[in-house]
């Protein structure tokens, strides 16, 4: 499938998508440093439960955005799903949402006090932006973003939120709410026909951003005065890269490659290997969360059109590779 065809299929398929106890799946084909991969949760495509982003609380409760349903949901350690909020639909149905043409909840992060911060893209000025939800509260927009933007990935750093905009920028927003400002609009963040800047994380004094169209990971230094340094492409050849996570071993990364239905390990030198595939149960992975020795990968089934799910694999922390099976 060509990149152009995959992009069209992704948009079309999305317009058309329970328990953390292990479920029966084919034998794991996971590759070192992952092992014991298995699907631990299935979601309801008919209800729009397409998991786009996920974050964990210390007690093991997961919080997820269901993109197509415009929802924020809680998943208990036992696998019970509870919808915390459904965001208001735009008056025009979201037909002007950039690249996609439908409204969707996207990136999510969590503060230590339990406040959830998440993104909503609608193609309208009254709803697009950064939203928050306090425990037991109701969602509210704390910062507006332009109707022409497509906020996608988000990360909280101290009292500031950084937002990847797939039209080609990173925004900076006070966590207390207020005016959003463009932090970087470097050309390496721009799309090449569909979606540019996508997943976003902070690590080692820098903001790291993926670019889906270009298949790259970009590192942007965070200067002492809070401004952006020069952007540097640190990894290439990652077709359909969406969101990602650091493994905890320096700048080693595990990345979701949505359009090719794979998960890749990206080494500090920029090289990568595929560590999970459709044989492990992937259905269009959208993000990665590393929690201790466990790696969680939600799949939204945008292209496959079946079985959005949550996969869990074990992260081997030993620096010695296990011996090859005989």
mmCIF file of C-alpha atoms in Angstrom:
data_model
loop_
_atom_site.group_PDB
_atom_site.id
_atom_site.type_symbol
_atom_site.label_atom_id
_atom_site.label_comp_id
_atom_site.label_asym_id
_atom_site.label_seq_id
_atom_site.Cartn_x
_atom_site.Cartn_y
_atom_site.Cartn_z
ATOM 1 C CA UNK A 1 0.000 0.000 0.000
ATOM 2 C CA UNK A 2 1.435 3.403 -0.984
ATOM 3 C CA UNK A 3 1.762 6.163 1.619
ATOM 4 C CA UNK A 4 -0.874 8.210 -0.200
ATOM 5 C CA UNK A 5 -3.319 5.299 -0.279
ATOM 6 C CA UNK A 6 -2.674 4.570 3.397
ATOM 7 C CA UNK A 7 -3.429 8.165 4.337
ATOM 8 C CA UNK A 8 -6.720 8.144 2.465
ATOM 9 C CA UNK A 9 -7.664 4.807 3.967
ATOM 10 C CA UNK A 10 -6.833 6.045 7.445
ATOM 11 C CA UNK A 11 -9.142 9.038 7.180
ATOM 12 C CA UNK A 12 -11.923 6.968 5.601
ATOM 13 C CA UNK A 13 -11.650 4.106 8.078
ATOM 14 C CA UNK A 14 -11.824 6.375 11.097
ATOM 15 C CA UNK A 15 -14.958 8.003 9.743
ATOM 16 C CA UNK A 16 -16.511 4.536 9.483
ATOM 17 C CA UNK A 17 -13.824 2.473 15.421
ATOM 18 C CA UNK A 18 -13.174 -5.918 28.329
ATOM 19 C CA UNK A 19 -10.637 -6.630 30.687
ATOM 20 C CA UNK A 20 -6.957 -6.260 31.541
ATOM 21 C CA UNK A 21 -6.956 -9.978 32.255
ATOM 22 C CA UNK A 22 -5.069 -11.731 29.407
ATOM 23 C CA UNK A 23 -7.245 -12.930 26.545
ATOM 24 C CA UNK A 24 -6.620 -15.736 24.097
ATOM 25 C CA UNK A 25 -4.445 -14.569 21.196
ATOM 26 C CA UNK A 26 -1.956 -16.241 18.842
ATOM 27 C CA UNK A 27 1.484 -17.025 20.254
ATOM 28 C CA UNK A 28 3.599 -13.908 20.682
ATOM 29 C CA UNK A 29 5.992 -12.999 17.890
ATOM 30 C CA UNK A 30 7.534 -10.169 19.928
ATOM 31 C CA UNK A 31 11.201 -9.463 19.336
ATOM 32 C CA UNK A 32 13.841 -8.539 21.946
ATOM 33 C CA UNK A 33 13.676 -6.462 24.124
ATOM 34 C CA UNK A 34 9.946 -7.268 24.224
ATOM 35 C CA UNK A 35 8.431 -10.630 25.047
ATOM 36 C CA UNK A 36 5.159 -12.230 26.188
ATOM 37 C CA UNK A 37 2.979 -9.911 24.109
ATOM 38 C CA UNK A 38 -0.769 -10.456 24.391
ATOM 39 C CA UNK A 39 -4.004 -8.529 23.995
ATOM 40 C CA UNK A 40 -5.446 -7.681 27.411
ATOM 41 C CA UNK A 41 -8.421 -5.505 26.396
ATOM 42 C CA UNK A 42 -10.814 -5.280 23.479
ATOM 43 C CA UNK A 43 -12.771 -2.116 22.678
ATOM 44 C CA UNK A 44 -16.076 -1.548 20.884
ATOM 45 C CA UNK A 45 -15.537 -0.155 17.395
ATOM 46 C CA UNK A 46 -19.267 0.413 16.904
ATOM 47 C CA UNK A 47 -19.227 2.762 19.910
ATOM 48 C CA UNK A 48 -16.294 4.732 18.531
ATOM 49 C CA UNK A 49 -13.862 3.315 21.095
ATOM 50 C CA UNK A 50 -10.739 4.009 19.064
ATOM 51 C CA UNK A 51 -7.959 4.504 21.659
ATOM 52 C CA UNK A 52 -5.693 7.329 20.557
ATOM 53 C CA UNK A 53 -3.694 8.177 23.678
ATOM 54 C CA UNK A 54 -3.221 6.709 27.160
ATOM 55 C CA UNK A 55 -1.725 7.615 30.508
ATOM 56 C CA UNK A 56 -1.561 5.712 33.808
ATOM 57 C CA UNK A 57 -2.144 6.788 37.400
ATOM 58 C CA UNK A 58 0.185 5.344 40.076
ATOM 59 C CA UNK A 59 -2.488 2.827 41.154
ATOM 60 C CA UNK A 60 -2.608 1.248 37.688
ATOM 61 C CA UNK A 61 -5.776 2.984 36.500
ATOM 62 C CA UNK A 62 -5.465 3.943 32.831
ATOM 63 C CA UNK A 63 -6.978 7.018 31.221
ATOM 64 C CA UNK A 64 -7.589 6.936 27.498
ATOM 65 C CA UNK A 65 -8.995 9.132 24.756
ATOM 66 C CA UNK A 66 -11.492 7.410 22.479
ATOM 67 C CA UNK A 67 -10.906 9.548 19.400
ATOM 68 C CA UNK A 68 -13.990 8.939 17.303
ATOM 69 C CA UNK A 69 -16.391 8.898 20.270
ATOM 70 C CA UNK A 70 -14.958 12.256 21.538
ATOM 71 C CA UNK A 71 -14.585 10.651 24.958
ATOM 72 C CA UNK A 72 -12.262 10.427 27.942
ATOM 73 C CA UNK A 73 -12.442 7.038 29.631
ATOM 74 C CA UNK A 74 -11.057 5.328 32.723
ATOM 75 C CA UNK A 75 -9.956 1.699 32.703
ATOM 76 C CA UNK A 76 -9.512 0.091 36.098
ATOM 77 C CA UNK A 77 -6.711 -2.435 36.740
ATOM 78 C CA UNK A 78 -9.428 -5.101 36.581
ATOM 79 C CA UNK A 79 -10.508 -3.968 33.104
ATOM 80 C CA UNK A 80 -13.726 -2.051 33.820
ATOM 81 C CA UNK A 81 -14.284 0.835 31.404
ATOM 82 C CA UNK A 82 -16.003 3.972 32.670
ATOM 83 C CA UNK A 83 -16.662 6.993 30.455
ATOM 84 C CA UNK A 84 -15.656 10.141 32.332
ATOM 85 C CA UNK A 85 -16.688 12.697 29.718
ATOM 86 C CA UNK A 86 -18.022 13.072 26.188
ATOM 87 C CA UNK A 87 -17.039 16.375 24.619
ATOM 88 C CA UNK A 88 -19.632 18.508 22.847
ATOM 89 C CA UNK A 89 -19.948 17.950 19.129
ATOM 90 C CA UNK A 90 -19.228 20.950 16.903
ATOM 91 C CA UNK A 91 -22.276 22.507 15.282
ATOM 92 C CA UNK A 92 -21.045 21.649 11.781
ATOM 93 C CA UNK A 93 -20.145 18.088 12.687
ATOM 94 C CA UNK A 94 -16.419 18.813 12.498
ATOM 95 C CA UNK A 95 -16.258 18.688 8.706
ATOM 96 C CA UNK A 96 -13.523 21.321 8.697
ATOM 97 C CA UNK A 97 -11.172 19.474 11.047
ATOM 98 C CA UNK A 98 -7.827 19.633 9.209
ATOM 99 C CA UNK A 99 -6.813 16.505 7.223
ATOM 100 C CA UNK A 100 -9.521 14.301 8.769
ATOM 101 C CA UNK A 101 -12.888 16.043 8.503
ATOM 102 C CA UNK A 102 -14.320 14.776 11.809
ATOM 103 C CA UNK A 103 -13.906 15.856 15.466
ATOM 104 C CA UNK A 104 -11.663 13.778 17.712
ATOM 105 C CA UNK A 105 -10.157 13.667 21.176
ATOM 106 C CA UNK A 106 -6.442 13.153 20.862
ATOM 107 C CA UNK A 107 -3.440 13.340 23.262
ATOM 108 C CA UNK A 108 -3.781 13.009 27.042
ATOM 109 C CA UNK A 109 -1.518 13.512 30.067
ATOM 110 C CA UNK A 110 -2.064 13.537 33.821
ATOM 111 C CA UNK A 111 -0.838 15.792 36.641
ATOM 112 C CA UNK A 112 0.145 14.499 40.081
ATOM 113 C CA UNK A 113 -3.130 15.817 41.553
ATOM 114 C CA UNK A 114 -5.146 13.674 39.131
ATOM 115 C CA UNK A 115 -6.058 16.441 36.695
ATOM 116 C CA UNK A 116 -6.248 15.162 33.128
ATOM 117 C CA UNK A 117 -5.119 17.372 30.266
ATOM 118 C CA UNK A 118 -6.207 16.421 26.785
ATOM 119 C CA UNK A 119 -6.673 17.760 23.277
ATOM 120 C CA UNK A 120 -9.749 18.220 21.161
ATOM 121 C CA UNK A 121 -9.661 18.963 17.421
ATOM 122 C CA UNK A 122 -12.886 20.041 15.722
ATOM 123 C CA UNK A 123 -12.046 22.529 12.970
ATOM 124 C CA UNK A 124 -14.029 25.144 14.902
ATOM 125 C CA UNK A 125 -12.751 28.064 16.984
ATOM 126 C CA UNK A 126 -15.162 27.466 19.875
ATOM 127 C CA UNK A 127 -13.964 23.937 20.759
ATOM 128 C CA UNK A 128 -10.486 23.256 19.364
ATOM 129 C CA UNK A 129 -7.773 23.404 22.003
ATOM 130 C CA UNK A 130 -6.460 22.137 25.314
ATOM 131 C CA UNK A 131 -8.993 20.823 27.833
ATOM 132 C CA UNK A 132 -8.742 19.696 31.439
ATOM 133 C CA UNK A 133 -10.743 17.430 33.711
ATOM 134 C CA UNK A 134 -10.299 17.390 37.479
ATOM 135 C CA UNK A 135 -11.270 14.280 39.471
ATOM 136 C CA UNK A 136 -15.041 14.324 39.891
ATOM 137 C CA UNK A 137 -15.356 17.453 37.763
ATOM 138 C CA UNK A 138 -16.505 18.338 34.280
ATOM 139 C CA UNK A 139 -14.298 19.022 31.263
ATOM 140 C CA UNK A 140 -13.455 22.608 30.353
ATOM 141 C CA UNK A 141 -11.319 24.212 27.700
ATOM 142 C CA UNK A 142 -8.340 25.966 29.300
ATOM 143 C CA UNK A 143 -6.653 27.213 26.132
ATOM 144 C CA UNK A 144 -7.993 27.848 22.655
ATOM 145 C CA UNK A 145 -6.083 26.794 19.569
ATOM 146 C CA UNK A 146 -6.855 27.955 16.024
ATOM 147 C CA UNK A 147 -9.628 26.167 14.158
ATOM 148 C CA UNK A 148 -7.033 25.475 11.461
ATOM 149 C CA UNK A 149 -4.812 23.548 13.875
ATOM 150 C CA UNK A 150 -4.833 19.800 14.564
ATOM 151 C CA UNK A 151 -3.586 19.337 18.146
ATOM 152 C CA UNK A 152 -2.346 15.781 18.510
ATOM 153 C CA UNK A 153 0.306 14.901 21.123
ATOM 154 C CA UNK A 154 0.602 16.520 24.563
ATOM 155 C CA UNK A 155 3.041 16.409 27.473
ATOM 156 C CA UNK A 156 3.058 18.177 30.838
ATOM 157 C CA UNK A 157 6.409 19.521 32.024
ATOM 158 C CA UNK A 158 6.400 21.269 35.389
ATOM 159 C CA UNK A 159 3.672 23.911 34.926
ATOM 160 C CA UNK A 160 3.694 23.956 31.148
ATOM 161 C CA UNK A 161 1.940 21.881 28.509
ATOM 162 C CA UNK A 162 3.599 21.221 25.161
ATOM 163 C CA UNK A 163 1.293 20.374 22.259
ATOM 164 C CA UNK A 164 2.216 18.862 18.899
ATOM 165 C CA UNK A 165 0.104 20.356 16.113
ATOM 166 C CA UNK A 166 -0.054 18.109 13.048
ATOM 167 C CA UNK A 167 -0.299 21.124 10.762
ATOM 168 C CA UNK A 168 3.359 21.778 11.619
ATOM 169 C CA UNK A 169 4.072 23.297 15.033
ATOM 170 C CA UNK A 170 4.560 22.782 18.752
ATOM 171 C CA UNK A 171 2.518 25.011 21.072
ATOM 172 C CA UNK A 172 3.277 26.007 24.645
ATOM 173 C CA UNK A 173 0.364 26.443 27.079
ATOM 174 C CA UNK A 174 0.288 27.263 30.827
ATOM 175 C CA UNK A 175 -1.136 24.281 32.740
ATOM 176 C CA UNK A 176 -3.294 26.746 34.666
ATOM 177 C CA UNK A 177 -4.847 27.859 31.394
ATOM 178 C CA UNK A 178 -4.402 30.932 29.266
ATOM 179 C CA UNK A 179 -3.032 31.912 25.898
ATOM 180 C CA UNK A 180 -1.313 29.346 23.716
ATOM 181 C CA UNK A 181 1.894 30.415 21.988
ATOM 182 C CA UNK A 182 3.792 28.768 19.153
ATOM 183 C CA UNK A 183 6.972 27.340 20.695
ATOM 184 C CA UNK A 184 8.454 25.929 17.473
ATOM 185 C CA UNK A 185 7.359 25.931 13.861
ATOM 186 C CA UNK A 186 10.508 24.419 12.403
ATOM 187 C CA UNK A 187 10.028 23.061 8.903
ATOM 188 C CA UNK A 188 10.830 19.509 10.049
ATOM 189 C CA UNK A 189 7.490 19.521 11.909
ATOM 190 C CA UNK A 190 5.445 20.234 8.764
ATOM 191 C CA UNK A 191 3.256 17.621 7.061
ATOM 192 C CA UNK A 192 3.983 16.305 3.586
ATOM 193 C CA UNK A 193 0.388 15.939 2.476
ATOM 194 C CA UNK A 194 -1.438 14.574 5.529
ATOM 195 C CA UNK A 195 -0.157 14.795 9.136
ATOM 196 C CA UNK A 196 3.097 16.276 10.392
ATOM 197 C CA UNK A 197 4.000 16.679 14.091
ATOM 198 C CA UNK A 198 2.229 13.920 15.984
ATOM 199 C CA UNK A 199 3.493 12.288 19.188
ATOM 200 C CA UNK A 200 5.353 14.367 21.770
ATOM 201 C CA UNK A 201 7.454 13.605 24.873
ATOM 202 C CA UNK A 202 10.031 15.410 27.016
ATOM 203 C CA UNK A 203 13.391 13.856 27.872
ATOM 204 C CA UNK A 204 16.896 15.015 28.753
ATOM 205 C CA UNK A 205 16.216 18.732 28.393
ATOM 206 C CA UNK A 206 14.453 18.473 25.058
ATOM 207 C CA UNK A 207 11.051 18.106 23.433
ATOM 208 C CA UNK A 208 10.889 15.053 21.172
ATOM 209 C CA UNK A 209 8.286 15.007 18.382
ATOM 210 C CA UNK A 210 7.372 12.514 15.670
ATOM 211 C CA UNK A 211 6.366 13.430 12.126
ATOM 212 C CA UNK A 212 3.966 10.874 10.658
ATOM 213 C CA UNK A 213 4.286 11.906 7.002
ATOM 214 C CA UNK A 214 8.078 12.065 7.066
ATOM 215 C CA UNK A 215 8.586 8.989 9.261
ATOM 216 C CA UNK A 216 10.932 10.865 11.556
ATOM 217 C CA UNK A 217 11.666 11.648 15.192
ATOM 218 C CA UNK A 218 12.746 15.219 15.911
ATOM 219 C CA UNK A 219 14.604 16.505 18.976
ATOM 220 C CA UNK A 220 14.180 20.175 19.940
ATOM 221 C CA UNK A 221 16.335 21.424 22.845
ATOM 222 C CA UNK A 222 14.514 23.221 25.645
ATOM 223 C CA UNK A 223 16.673 26.245 26.437
ATOM 224 C CA UNK A 224 17.128 27.589 29.973
ATOM 225 C CA UNK A 225 14.878 30.562 29.168
ATOM 226 C CA UNK A 226 12.134 28.218 27.958
ATOM 227 C CA UNK A 227 12.567 28.913 24.248
ATOM 228 C CA UNK A 228 13.124 26.285 21.564
ATOM 229 C CA UNK A 229 16.580 25.452 20.277
ATOM 230 C CA UNK A 230 17.307 24.247 16.779
ATOM 231 C CA UNK A 231 15.367 21.155 15.729
ATOM 232 C CA UNK A 232 17.323 18.037 14.792
ATOM 233 C CA UNK A 233 16.029 14.915 13.039
ATOM 234 C CA UNK A 234 17.397 12.000 15.083
ATOM 235 C CA UNK A 235 15.663 9.036 13.417
ATOM 236 C CA UNK A 236 14.262 8.379 9.943
ATOM 237 C CA UNK A 237 12.575 5.586 8.012
ATOM 238 C CA UNK A 238 9.781 5.092 10.566
ATOM 239 C CA UNK A 239 6.827 4.765 8.205
ATOM 240 C CA UNK A 240 3.527 5.935 9.691
ATOM 241 C CA UNK A 241 4.989 6.812 13.100
ATOM 242 C CA UNK A 242 2.383 8.003 15.583
ATOM 243 C CA UNK A 243 3.169 8.341 19.308
ATOM 244 C CA UNK A 244 6.002 6.780 21.312
ATOM 245 C CA UNK A 245 7.579 6.290 24.727
ATOM 246 C CA UNK A 246 11.082 6.125 26.173
ATOM 247 C CA UNK A 247 12.038 2.745 27.600
ATOM 248 C CA UNK A 248 13.955 4.271 30.518
ATOM 249 C CA UNK A 249 17.337 3.282 29.062
ATOM 250 C CA UNK A 250 18.663 6.679 28.005
ATOM 251 C CA UNK A 251 17.014 7.891 24.823
ATOM 252 C CA UNK A 252 15.953 4.440 23.591
ATOM 253 C CA UNK A 253 12.410 4.652 22.216
ATOM 254 C CA UNK A 254 9.521 2.311 21.471
ATOM 255 C CA UNK A 255 7.324 3.788 18.737
ATOM 256 C CA UNK A 256 3.918 2.963 17.270
ATOM 257 C CA UNK A 257 3.937 2.748 13.466
ATOM 258 C CA UNK A 258 0.231 3.089 12.811
ATOM 259 C CA UNK A 259 -0.117 2.768 9.043
ATOM 260 C CA UNK A 260 2.121 -0.309 8.737
ATOM 261 C CA UNK A 261 0.732 -2.014 11.852
ATOM 262 C CA UNK A 262 4.044 -2.346 13.677
ATOM 263 C CA UNK A 263 5.882 -1.238 16.805
ATOM 264 C CA UNK A 264 9.572 -0.387 16.519
ATOM 265 C CA UNK A 265 12.509 -0.095 18.896
ATOM 266 C CA UNK A 266 14.490 3.040 18.038
ATOM 267 C CA UNK A 267 18.049 3.126 19.349
ATOM 268 C CA UNK A 268 19.913 6.289 20.381
ATOM 269 C CA UNK A 269 21.877 6.202 17.101
ATOM 270 C CA UNK A 270 18.595 6.416 15.132
ATOM 271 C CA UNK A 271 18.588 2.823 13.884
ATOM 272 C CA UNK A 272 15.487 0.730 14.517
ATOM 273 C CA UNK A 273 14.072 -2.767 14.455
ATOM 274 C CA UNK A 274 10.482 -3.982 14.436
ATOM 275 C CA UNK A 275 9.551 -5.610 17.762
ATOM 276 C CA UNK A 276 5.775 -6.138 17.439
ATOM 277 C CA UNK A 277 3.587 -6.914 14.426
ATOM 278 C CA UNK A 278 0.077 -7.993 13.502
ATOM 279 C CA UNK A 279 1.074 -11.499 14.671
ATOM 280 C CA UNK A 280 1.061 -10.123 18.223
ATOM 281 C CA UNK A 281 -2.471 -8.701 17.859
ATOM 282 C CA UNK A 282 -1.763 -5.153 16.680
ATOM 283 C CA UNK A 283 -4.616 -3.399 14.893
ATOM 284 C CA UNK A 284 -3.103 -0.053 13.940
ATOM 285 C CA UNK A 285 -1.115 0.996 17.035
ATOM 286 C CA UNK A 286 -1.441 4.645 18.031
ATOM 287 C CA UNK A 287 0.748 5.113 21.088
ATOM 288 C CA UNK A 288 3.031 3.371 23.573
ATOM 289 C CA UNK A 289 3.132 3.581 27.379
ATOM 290 C CA UNK A 290 5.974 2.091 29.423
ATOM 291 C CA UNK A 291 5.019 1.323 33.017
ATOM 292 C CA UNK A 292 7.725 -0.431 34.971
ATOM 293 C CA UNK A 293 8.590 -3.596 33.053
ATOM 294 C CA UNK A 294 5.330 -3.530 31.087
ATOM 295 C CA UNK A 295 4.786 -1.942 27.677
ATOM 296 C CA UNK A 296 1.202 -1.082 26.717
ATOM 297 C CA UNK A 297 0.193 -0.479 23.103
ATOM 298 C CA UNK A 298 -3.350 0.686 22.252
ATOM 299 C CA UNK A 299 -4.556 -0.002 18.700
ATOM 300 C CA UNK A 300 -7.348 2.079 17.168
ATOM 301 C CA UNK A 301 -7.999 -0.073 14.071
ATOM 302 C CA UNK A 302 -8.177 2.980 11.816
ATOM 303 C CA UNK A 303 -6.947 1.036 8.798
ATOM 304 C CA UNK A 304 -7.863 -2.535 9.715
ATOM 305 C CA UNK A 305 -11.444 -1.700 10.669
ATOM 306 C CA UNK A 306 -11.640 -4.452 13.301
ATOM 307 C CA UNK A 307 -10.814 -5.135 16.935
ATOM 308 C CA UNK A 308 -9.432 -1.944 18.484
ATOM 309 C CA UNK A 309 -7.548 -3.274 21.487
ATOM 310 C CA UNK A 310 -4.857 -2.903 24.118
ATOM 311 C CA UNK A 311 -1.749 -5.063 23.980
ATOM 312 C CA UNK A 312 0.669 -5.623 26.838
ATOM 313 C CA UNK A 313 4.234 -6.908 26.471
ATOM 314 C CA UNK A 314 7.094 -7.449 28.881
ATOM 315 C CA UNK A 315 10.203 -5.283 28.606
ATOM 316 C CA UNK A 316 13.415 -7.246 29.095
ATOM 317 C CA UNK A 317 15.721 -4.955 31.051
ATOM 318 C CA UNK A 318 18.860 -7.089 30.896
ATOM 319 C CA UNK A 319 21.504 -5.755 28.523
ATOM 320 C CA UNK A 320 22.265 -9.309 27.472
ATOM 321 C CA UNK A 321 20.138 -10.711 24.670
ATOM 322 C CA UNK A 322 18.571 -14.097 25.431
ATOM 323 C CA UNK A 323 20.055 -17.008 23.488
ATOM 324 C CA UNK A 324 18.400 -17.825 20.194
ATOM 325 C CA UNK A 325 15.904 -20.668 20.337
ATOM 326 C CA UNK A 326 17.096 -23.925 18.822
#
